[in-house]
C-alpha positions as semicolon CSV with decimal commas, in nm:
position;residue;x (nm);y (nm);z (nm)
1;X;0,793;-13,606;10,553
2;X;0,904;-13,376;10,758
3;X;0,666;-13,428;11,138
4;X;0,610;-13,031;11,084
5;X;0,485;-13,058;10,729
6;X;0,231;-13,367;10,825
7;X;0,105;-13,168;11,112
8;X;0,049;-12,865;10,882
9;X;-0,102;-13,124;10,682
10;X;-0,317;-13,316;10,878
11;X;-0,457;-12,941;10,978
12;X;-0,597;-12,868;10,654
13;X;-0,710;-13,163;10,586
14;X;-0,887;-13,239;10,954
15;X;-1,080;-12,881;10,899
16;X;-1,205;-12,971;10,554
17;X;-1,332;-13,320;10,638
18;X;-1,556;-13,116;10,912
19;X;-1,670;-12,936;10,651
20;X;-1,562;-12,595;10,810
21;X;-1,381;-12,282;10,616
22;X;-0,980;-12,335;10,646
23;X;-0,790;-12,043;10,828
24;X;-0,634;-11,822;10,627
25;X;-0,293;-12,003;10,747
26;X;-0,430;-12,321;10,613
27;X;-0,543;-12,151;10,229
28;X;-0,362;-12,050;9,899
29;X;-0,444;-11,809;9,616
30;X;-0,478;-11,926;9,288
31;X;-0,155;-11,992;9,107
32;X;0,050;-11,738;8,977
33;X;0,357;-11,850;8,904
34;X;0,326;-12,012;8,566
35;X;0,544;-11,881;8,321
36;X;0,433;-11,797;7,904
37;X;0,504;-12,064;7,687
38;X;0,854;-11,956;7,462
39;X;0,546;-12,050;7,185
40;X;0,266;-11,975;7,016
41;X;-0,008;-12,212;6,892
42;X;-0,195;-12,097;6,583
43;X;-0,394;-11,800;6,564
44;X;-0,262;-11,706;6,970
45;X;-0,022;-11,539;7,146
46;X;0,225;-11,747;7,400
47;X;-0,034;-11,843;7,644
48;X;-0,003;-12,026;7,925
49;X;0,056;-12,379;7,828
50;X;-0,127;-12,638;8,046
51;X;-0,099;-12,895;7,825
52;X;-0,077;-12,903;7,422
53;X;-0,281;-13,212;7,340
54;X;-0,559;-13,161;7,416
55;X;-0,482;-12,735;7,434
56;X;-0,515;-12,628;7,702
57;X;-0,391;-12,251;7,711
58;X;-0,400;-12,029;7,981
59;X;-0,433;-11,611;7,978
60;X;-0,179;-11,457;8,125
61;X;-0,269;-11,184;8,473
62;X;-0,193;-10,891;8,280
63;X;-0,421;-10,965;8,001
64;X;-0,687;-10,878;8,221
65;X;-0,631;-10,466;8,238
66;X;-0,962;-10,433;7,972
67;X;-1,280;-10,507;7,966
68;X;-1,234;-10,720;7,613
69;X;-1,009;-10,997;7,557
70;X;-0,863;-10,970;7,181
71;X;-0,874;-11,360;7,000
72;X;-0,506;-11,445;7,083
73;X;-0,561;-11,365;7,405
74;X;-0,809;-11,575;7,446
75;X;-0,740;-11,913;7,684
76;X;-0,847;-12,301;7,503
77;X;-0,985;-12,609;7,678
78;X;-1,047;-12,893;7,490
79;X;-1,147;-13,220;7,657
80;X;-1,024;-13,488;7,387
81;X;-0,643;-13,526;7,227
82;X;-0,880;-13,626;6,872
83;X;-0,983;-13,235;6,767
84;X;-1,025;-13,185;6,407
85;X;-0,740;-13,012;6,279
86;X;-0,969;-12,877;5,922
87;X;-1,293;-12,822;5,855
88;X;-1,486;-12,795;5,476
89;X;-1,682;-12,481;5,547
90;X;-1,870;-12,580;5,166
91;X;-1,981;-12,925;5,356
92;X;-2,056;-12,816;5,677
93;X;-2,398;-12,840;5,833
94;X;-2,540;-12,795;6,174
95;X;-2,831;-13,086;6,227
96;X;-3,133;-12,969;6,370
97;X;-3,319;-13,333;6,494
98;X;-3,532;-13,485;6,707
99;X;-3,842;-13,354;6,790
100;X;-3,934;-13,100;6,579
101;X;-4,175;-13,042;6,218
102;X;-3,890;-13,015;5,999
103;X;-3,557;-13,094;6,086
104;X;-3,305;-12,874;5,942
105;X;-2,950;-12,858;5,792
106;X;-2,798;-12,533;5,846
107;X;-2,507;-12,464;5,600
108;X;-2,295;-12,157;5,768
109;X;-2,382;-11,871;5,502
110;X;-2,812;-11,960;5,613
111;X;-2,710;-11,911;5,933
112;X;-2,564;-11,614;5,872
113;X;-2,798;-11,470;5,586
114;X;-3,074;-11,609;5,718
115;X;-3,104;-11,491;6,084
116;X;-3,107;-11,178;6,221
117;X;-2,770;-11,127;6,334
118;X;-2,725;-11,043;6,706
119;X;-2,432;-10,978;6,942
120;X;-2,337;-11,049;7,332
121;X;-2,053;-10,918;7,479
122;X;-2,009;-11,187;7,727
123;X;-1,780;-11,428;7,985
124;X;-1,621;-11,702;7,871
125;X;-1,498;-11,887;8,190
126;X;-1,395;-12,263;8,262
127;X;-1,558;-12,426;8,555
128;X;-1,243;-12,454;8,677
129;X;-1,060;-12,161;8,700
130;X;-0,885;-12,106;8,950
131;X;-0,948;-12,461;9,079
132;X;-0,544;-12,426;9,191
133;X;-0,682;-12,275;9,511
134;X;-0,824;-12,593;9,655
135;X;-0,670;-12,739;9,959
136;X;-0,700;-13,036;9,905
137;X;-0,631;-13,042;9,574
138;X;-0,865;-13,194;9,366
139;X;-0,827;-13,383;9,017
140;X;-0,824;-13,186;8,668
141;X;-0,606;-12,920;8,494
142;X;-0,470;-12,686;8,814
143;X;-0,562;-12,366;8,678
144;X;-0,412;-12,060;8,796
145;X;-0,725;-11,726;8,712
146;X;-0,663;-11,714;8,340
147;X;-0,911;-11,981;8,220
148;X;-1,166;-11,681;8,103
149;X;-1,215;-11,387;7,892
150;X;-1,476;-11,163;7,704
151;X;-1,553;-11,081;7,376
152;X;-1,836;-10,970;7,159
153;X;-1,984;-11,259;7,040
154;X;-2,165;-11,235;6,692
155;X;-2,422;-11,453;6,567
156;X;-2,810;-11,577;6,582
157;X;-3,080;-11,679;6,836
158;X;-3,126;-12,014;6,926
159;X;-3,452;-11,933;6,973
160;X;-3,480;-11,829;6,615
161;X;-3,360;-12,153;6,499
162;X;-3,590;-12,360;6,701
163;X;-3,885;-12,141;6,523
164;X;-3,780;-12,217;6,190
165;X;-3,762;-12,570;6,239
166;X;-4,090;-12,578;6,477
167;X;-4,103;-12,757;6,784
168;X;-4,341;-13,068;6,837
169;X;-4,578;-13,024;7,152
170;X;-4,367;-13,262;7,364
171;X;-4,017;-13,129;7,321
172;X;-3,899;-13,037;7,662
173;X;-3,469;-13,094;7,583
174;X;-3,219;-12,921;7,371
175;X;-2,912;-13,121;7,326
176;X;-2,612;-12,981;7,176
177;X;-2,320;-13,167;7,046
178;X;-1,964;-13,106;6,856
179;X;-1,688;-13,183;6,725
180;X;-1,482;-13,224;7,056
181;X;-1,459;-13,624;7,006
182;X;-1,370;-13,829;7,230
183;X;-1,072;-14,012;7,210
184;X;-1,207;-14,363;7,218
185;X;-1,472;-14,553;7,109
186;X;-1,645;-14,582;7,469
187;X;-1,545;-14,259;7,661
188;X;-1,822;-14,028;7,671
189;X;-1,843;-13,703;7,467
190;X;-1,907;-13,363;7,575
191;X;-2,282;-13,303;7,533
192;X;-2,502;-13,066;7,694
193;X;-2,855;-13,003;7,767
194;X;-3,043;-12,725;7,829
195;X;-3,472;-12,716;7,905
196;X;-3,713;-12,529;7,688
197;X;-3,766;-12,247;7,932
198;X;-3,377;-12,167;7,969
199;X;-3,372;-12,108;7,660
200;X;-3,337;-11,736;7,643
201;X;-3,301;-11,429;7,395
202;X;-2,911;-11,388;7,436
203;X;-2,842;-11,723;7,337
204;X;-2,694;-11,731;7,005
205;X;-2,491;-11,955;6,795
206;X;-2,173;-11,734;6,751
207;X;-1,943;-11,717;6,419
208;X;-1,787;-11,463;6,522
209;X;-1,555;-11,362;6,801
210;X;-1,435;-10,968;6,907
211;X;-1,539;-10,928;6,507
212;X;-1,348;-11,228;6,284
213;X;-1,418;-11,591;6,265
214;X;-1,371;-11,743;6,580
215;X;-1,072;-11,880;6,587
216;X;-0,994;-12,208;6,530
217;X;-0,923;-12,383;6,892
218;X;-1,164;-12,153;7,029
219;X;-1,483;-12,325;6,820
220;X;-1,434;-12,236;6,497
221;X;-1,678;-12,213;6,248
222;X;-1,984;-12,167;6,531
223;X;-1,994;-12,248;6,908
224;X;-2,302;-12,211;7,145
225;X;-2,313;-11,919;7,364
226;X;-2,470;-11,896;7,719
227;X;-2,380;-11,563;7,870
228;X;-2,381;-11,557;8,241
229;X;-2,344;-11,977;8,221
230;X;-1,969;-12,150;8,301
231;X;-1,787;-12,316;7,942
232;X;-1,919;-12,633;7,962
233;X;-2,234;-12,564;7,795
234;X;-2,052;-12,323;7,550
235;X;-2,012;-12,621;7,302
236;X;-1,710;-12,595;7,057
237;X;-1,761;-12,658;6,675
238;X;-2,130;-12,702;6,686
239;X;-2,274;-13,004;6,457
240;X;-2,602;-13,118;6,576
241;X;-2,876;-12,991;6,800
242;X;-3,124;-13,252;6,904
243;X;-3,479;-13,175;7,100
244;X;-3,646;-13,438;7,267
245;X;-3,872;-13,563;7,507
246;X;-3,723;-13,666;7,802
247;X;-3,322;-13,576;7,944
248;X;-3,097;-13,823;7,827
249;X;-2,833;-13,890;8,119
250;X;-2,493;-13,721;7,987
251;X;-2,146;-13,813;8,182
252;X;-2,036;-13,394;8,133
253;X;-2,404;-13,319;8,340
254;X;-2,481;-13,627;8,579
255;X;-2,091;-13,658;8,712
256;X;-1,874;-13,443;8,560
257;X;-1,899;-13,071;8,619
258;X;-2,104;-13,105;8,888
259;X;-2,102;-12,985;9,223
260;X;-2,317;-13,087;9,527
261;X;-2,681;-13,032;9,514
262;X;-2,691;-12,885;9,863
263;X;-2,700;-12,507;10,014
264;X;-2,355;-12,376;9,980
265;X;-2,269;-12,698;9,682
266;X;-2,003;-12,831;9,914
267;X;-1,894;-13,152;10,030
268;X;-1,586;-13,330;10,230
269;X;-1,357;-13,529;10,055
270;X;-1,489;-13,860;10,288
271;X;-1,854;-13,765;10,276
272;X;-1,855;-13,677;9,884
273;X;-2,259;-13,561;9,815
274;X;-2,446;-13,783;9,646
275;X;-2,721;-13,603;9,514
276;X;-2,525;-13,371;9,240
277;X;-2,615;-13,116;8,995
278;X;-2,477;-12,977;8,676
279;X;-2,266;-12,621;8,736
280;X;-2,474;-12,359;8,567
281;X;-2,401;-11,980;8,663
282;X;-2,115;-11,849;8,684
283;X;-2,058;-11,702;9,077
284;X;-1,917;-11,268;9,136
285;X;-1,562;-11,281;9,054
286;X;-1,324;-11,004;8,980
287;X;-0,964;-11,036;8,875
288;X;-0,647;-10,762;8,935
289;X;-0,433;-10,739;8,588
290;X;-0,194;-10,514;8,678
291;X;0,029;-10,494;8,871
292;X;0,148;-10,880;8,867
293;X;0,381;-11,064;9,114
294;X;0,638;-10,925;8,890
295;X;0,612;-10,563;8,879
296;X;0,902;-10,339;9,051
297;X;0,735;-9,991;9,134
298;X;0,875;-9,641;9,313
299;X;0,782;-9,561;9,674
300;X;0,595;-9,294;9,635
301;X;0,516;-9,372;9,277
302;X;0,105;-9,265;9,182
303;X;0,061;-9,582;9,016
304;X;-0,277;-9,719;8,872
305;X;-0,460;-10,097;8,966
306;X;-0,616;-10,165;8,711
307;X;-0,853;-10,522;8,673
308;X;-1,184;-10,693;8,586
309;X;-1,502;-10,818;8,724
310;X;-1,824;-10,994;8,682
311;X;-2,101;-11,240;8,796
312;X;-2,368;-11,445;8,581
313;X;-2,573;-11,188;8,513
314;X;-2,703;-10,922;8,773
315;X;-2,423;-10,646;8,692
316;X;-2,114;-10,528;8,951
317;X;-2,209;-10,271;9,157
318;X;-1,893;-10,214;9,281
319;X;-1,509;-10,287;9,328
320;X;-1,331;-10,256;9,683
321;X;-0,990;-10,235;9,672
322;X;-0,790;-10,349;10,081
323;X;-0,386;-10,221;10,092
324;X;-0,408;-10,389;10,473
325;X;-0,494;-10,777;10,408
326;X;-0,944;-10,722;10,416
327;X;-0,890;-10,431;10,775
328;X;-0,996;-10,184;10,571
329;X;-1,151;-10,096;10,181
330;X;-1,205;-9,852;9,980
331;X;-1,426;-9,825;9,608
332;X;-1,238;-9,866;9,293
333;X;-1,380;-9,689;9,004
334;X;-1,564;-9,866;8,759
335;X;-1,527;-9,816;8,398
336;X;-1,816;-9,825;8,180
337;X;-2,049;-10,177;8,160
338;X;-2,054;-10,297;7,786
339;X;-2,308;-10,578;7,886
340;X;-2,478;-10,732;8,254
341;X;-2,284;-11,047;8,163
342;X;-1,951;-10,855;8,046
343;X;-1,638;-10,785;8,236
344;X;-1,660;-10,424;8,432
345;X;-1,250;-10,273;8,434
346;X;-1,216;-10,095;8,773
347;X;-0,934;-9,878;8,858
348;X;-0,787;-9,734;9,188
349;X;-0,447;-9,530;9,233
350;X;-0,249;-9,588;9,534
351;X;0,103;-9,551;9,663
352;X;0,348;-9,729;9,820
353;X;0,505;-9,525;10,143
354;X;0,732;-9,782;10,190
355;X;0,981;-10,042;10,020
356;X;0,905;-10,390;10,034
357;X;0,660;-10,666;9,923
358;X;0,361;-10,462;9,886
359;X;-0,024;-10,663;9,841
360;X;-0,378;-10,564;9,738
361;X;-0,655;-10,738;9,713
362;X;-0,984;-10,694;9,520
363;X;-1,341;-10,754;9,629
364;X;-1,657;-10,732;9,401
365;X;-1,995;-10,628;9,508
366;X;-2,321;-10,687;9,269
367;X;-2,633;-10,569;9,214
368;X;-2,749;-10,853;9,400
369;X;-2,578;-10,744;9,721
370;X;-2,371;-11,088;9,653
371;X;-1,985;-11,017;9,713
372;X;-1,654;-11,280;9,712
373;X;-1,545;-11,402;10,021
374;X;-1,267;-11,407;10,185
375;X;-1,015;-11,704;10,013
376;X;-1,022;-11,902;10,366
377;X;-1,403;-11,861;10,326
378;X;-1,411;-12,077;10,041
379;X;-1,599;-12,443;10,085
380;X;-1,396;-12,719;9,919
381;X;-1,599;-12,954;9,615
382;X;-1,423;-13,261;9,439
383;X;-1,427;-13,083;9,113
384;X;-1,261;-12,827;9,205
385;X;-1,503;-12,583;9,049
386;X;-1,640;-12,225;9,116
387;X;-1,387;-12,055;9,292
388;X;-1,432;-11,746;9,362
389;X;-1,237;-11,620;9,641
390;X;-1,073;-11,233;9,694
391;X;-0,787;-11,242;9,403
392;X;-0,463;-11,079;9,569
393;X;-0,135;-10,970;9,389
394;X;0,209;-10,917;9,583
395;X;0,450;-10,740;9,373
396;X;0,752;-10,486;9,550
397;X;0,810;-10,156;9,639
398;X;1,179;-10,010;9,570
399;X;1,327;-9,677;9,672
């Protein structure tokens, strides 16, 4: 490494070690140069493939101009290379056991016919989405910003299923397990727990996505839908719901998918936080779907920027656009709110007055008054979770 590069790296590391935000010259946006694969996985369009085993597929930027993400363009995240390649629906059951009055073994047919069907439009997002922006680099998949999507989910309320089983007076926790099997017998399985008082009416066991059966890679035949929360709680291929008296220590809630349990949810590489908490509610975020880094526009041409914004459920109040690196901001036009948990479309008309590189930034504000921070204001965490720095895209204006 050359001396200049070493000094630059040392400066970045020192700043993070002190727990200070990085300056504008020391940060980067989430990686945006990944290429779409030439090949498509079953039921999917060609996507950005980080891995084929397990399947780790990211949606490219141009997907995010619409509030609804098509099933074929929807990202995929599995934890284990050992996933089922087929399911015999005739023998498929969801076991509801533990601290219940009557254990249930629900078939897909029973889930559809014996419970009131409900539909909710909600964003599904990996907790590590945009992880590639963190400096120093953290462990985990170096996602750009396409590990997210928004769909219309249809299924049965979790509350209704638990009511039919009947909860005992000692019931405190609900465990969810799926078919995401560990590759080795000692490796932990992806199991998630919710407190009884965290079970809201909008949490459903979904069997449809955008009016169709769930794609196999997105959890067929059913998955848990927890609107407003990151995807580690949305257990795929759900097979077991176990009600317990006490919290059961779990790797993915106690070690993985956790942030520092402090006010800023931050830490430093040399002083990782000892007290941790699971990631749950999503941060406010916006993302520009058009233009992309490959876009070329004409000078003085009328162009419409398009993108999506969302948060953990308070709803988007406005999305602001800047063409001067954040010095000034102008309001975009918001699309219809499909639900408080859904993508909210935004548009902004602009012109490039001269040729050359042109950069636009987007910043969302929610109904609580929370807004996205500048990228250099982001604080570090060792898992690279919950990144929500202001998005920017640089493209070219030509005469």
